Amino acid sequence: RVTGDALHLRRLVLNLLDNACKYNRPAGRVRCDLTVETDAAVLRVGNTGPGISAAVRERVFERFFRADASRPNTRGHGLGLALCWEIVELHGGRLSLAHTGGPDWTEFEVRLPSAAAK
């Protein structure tokens, strides 16, 4: 269990899942794992999308940033990951780009302190 605003936490999960689906390759995979550690709940959302280039990894959580403006078929304004970042920060957690294994796997990790740890 974590302590937090249910609507904001729902938005966090939906944004991450939406991005994993939207930026996936055709017939690709999306994985969502939730694990419990001693002092945290850890959510990992990954996909088999095109990956995130090293040149832009540091910027993916910035407002209005779009990693690839040349993708005309994607909707949005570059606010999803920035909003996720703010939600996680407000809940005392950490959001990171945990893995971008080239073109085969990209994964974001959310760590939120458990209610017992507070």
GROMACS .gro file of C-alpha atoms in nm:
model
  118
    1ARG     CA    1   0.000   0.000   0.000
    2VAL     CA    2   0.102   0.354  -0.070
    3THR     CA    3  -0.045   0.672   0.067
    4GLY     CA    4  -0.158   0.916  -0.197
    5ASP     CA    5  -0.424   1.070  -0.412
    6ALA     CA    6  -0.605   0.789  -0.592
    7LEU     CA    7  -0.699   1.003  -0.894
    8HIS     CA    8  -0.344   1.126  -0.945
    9LEU     CA    9  -0.200   0.776  -0.905
   10ARG     CA   10  -0.456   0.646  -1.154
   11ARG     CA   11  -0.352   0.920  -1.401
   12LEU     CA   12   0.013   0.821  -1.350
   13VAL     CA   13  -0.051   0.457  -1.439
   14LEU     CA   14  -0.280   0.541  -1.732
   15ASN     CA   15  -0.027   0.786  -1.879
   16LEU     CA   16   0.254   0.532  -1.861
   17LEU     CA   17   0.039   0.259  -2.015
   18ASP     CA   18  -0.090   0.496  -2.284
   19ASN     CA   19   0.267   0.588  -2.382
   20ALA     CA   20   0.372   0.222  -2.383
   21CYS     CA   21   0.091   0.142  -2.626
   22LYS     CA   22   0.122   0.457  -2.839
   23TYR     CA   23   0.499   0.432  -2.889
   24ASN     CA   24   0.508   0.057  -2.942
   25ARG     CA   25   0.586  -0.116  -3.268
   26PRO     CA   26   0.300  -0.291  -3.454
   27ALA     CA   27   0.218  -0.622  -3.282
   28GLY     CA   28   0.467  -0.534  -3.009
   29ARG     CA   29   0.448  -0.615  -2.638
   30VAL     CA   30   0.363  -0.403  -2.334
   31ARG     CA   31   0.447  -0.524  -1.985
   32CYS     CA   32   0.334  -0.381  -1.654
   33ASP     CA   33   0.477  -0.520  -1.329
   34LEU     CA   34   0.403  -0.416  -0.973
   35THR     CA   35   0.629  -0.546  -0.698
   36VAL     CA   36   0.661  -0.476  -0.329
   37GLU     CA   37   0.994  -0.410  -0.167
   38THR     CA   38   1.064  -0.351   0.201
   39ASP     CA   39   0.998   0.021   0.184
   40ALA     CA   40   0.848   0.081  -0.159
   41ALA     CA   41   0.599  -0.020  -0.423
   42VAL     CA   42   0.773  -0.049  -0.760
   43LEU     CA   43   0.581  -0.020  -1.085
   44ARG     CA   44   0.756  -0.096  -1.415
   45VAL     CA   45   0.594  -0.027  -1.751
   46GLY     CA   46   0.780  -0.130  -2.063
   47ASN     CA   47   0.730  -0.183  -2.433
   48THR     CA   48   0.895  -0.310  -2.749
   49GLY     CA   49   0.893   0.032  -2.912
   50PRO     CA   50   1.165   0.207  -3.109
   51GLY     CA   51   1.363   0.298  -2.798
   52ILE     CA   52   1.473   0.639  -2.676
   53SER     CA   53   1.797   0.769  -2.818
   54ALA     CA   54   2.080   0.856  -2.581
   55ALA     CA   55   2.069   1.214  -2.708
   56VAL     CA   56   1.724   1.278  -2.559
   57ARG     CA   57   1.707   1.053  -2.252
   58GLU     CA   58   1.781   1.341  -2.014
   59ARG     CA   59   1.491   1.541  -2.157
   60VAL     CA   60   1.204   1.291  -2.162
   61PHE     CA   61   1.048   1.430  -1.842
   62GLU     CA   62   1.053   1.794  -1.958
   63ARG     CA   63   0.724   1.967  -2.032
   64PHE     CA   64   0.634   1.988  -2.402
   65PHE     CA   65   0.928   1.770  -2.504
   66ARG     CA   66   0.862   1.527  -2.788
   67ALA     CA   67   1.139   1.279  -2.861
   68ASP     CA   68   1.044   1.246  -3.225
   69ALA     CA   69   0.842   1.529  -3.374
   70SER     CA   70   0.854   1.352  -3.709
   71ARG     CA   71   0.590   1.100  -3.595
   72PRO     CA   72   0.276   1.263  -3.734
   73ASN     CA   73   0.045   0.981  -3.622
   74THR     CA   74   0.094   1.035  -3.249
   75ARG     CA   75  -0.132   1.259  -3.051
   76GLY     CA   76  -0.036   1.466  -2.750
   77HIS     CA   77   0.161   1.770  -2.656
   78GLY     CA   78   0.460   1.632  -2.468
   79LEU     CA   79   0.302   1.663  -2.124
   80GLY     CA   80   0.238   1.300  -2.025
   81LEU     CA   81   0.578   1.209  -1.880
   82ALA     CA   82   0.619   1.555  -1.724
   83LEU     CA   83   0.286   1.506  -1.548
   84CYS     CA   84   0.393   1.158  -1.436
   85TRP     CA   85   0.715   1.308  -1.296
   86GLU     CA   86   0.520   1.568  -1.094
   87ILE     CA   87   0.275   1.311  -0.957
   88VAL     CA   88   0.556   1.080  -0.844
   89GLU     CA   89   0.751   1.370  -0.689
   90LEU     CA   90   0.443   1.490  -0.498
   91HIS     CA   91   0.404   1.140  -0.356
   92GLY     CA   92   0.766   1.129  -0.238
   93GLY     CA   93   0.873   0.882  -0.503
   94ARG     CA   94   1.106   0.856  -0.799
   95LEU     CA   95   1.037   0.808  -1.170
   96SER     CA   96   1.315   0.697  -1.402
   97LEU     CA   97   1.385   0.566  -1.746
   98ALA     CA   98   1.504   0.233  -1.613
   99HIS     CA   99   1.598   0.057  -1.933
  100THR     CA  100   1.616   0.134  -2.298
  101GLY     CA  101   1.766  -0.173  -2.452
  102GLY     CA  102   1.805  -0.034  -2.797
  103PRO     CA  103   1.516  -0.088  -3.033
  104ASP     CA  104   1.386  -0.390  -2.843
  105TRP     CA  105   1.283  -0.269  -2.498
  106THR     CA  106   1.208   0.057  -2.317
  107GLU     CA  107   1.100   0.060  -1.953
  108PHE     CA  108   1.000   0.327  -1.702
  109GLU     CA  109   1.016   0.262  -1.329
  110VAL     CA  110   0.809   0.428  -1.055
  111ARG     CA  111   0.916   0.388  -0.692
  112LEU     CA  112   0.666   0.506  -0.431
  113PRO     CA  113   0.730   0.478  -0.059
  114SER     CA  114   0.508   0.224   0.111
  115ALA     CA  115   0.254   0.346   0.363
  116ALA     CA  116   0.444   0.155   0.633
  117ALA     CA  117   0.768   0.338   0.549
  118LYS     CA  118   0.616   0.683   0.611
   0.00000   0.00000   0.00000
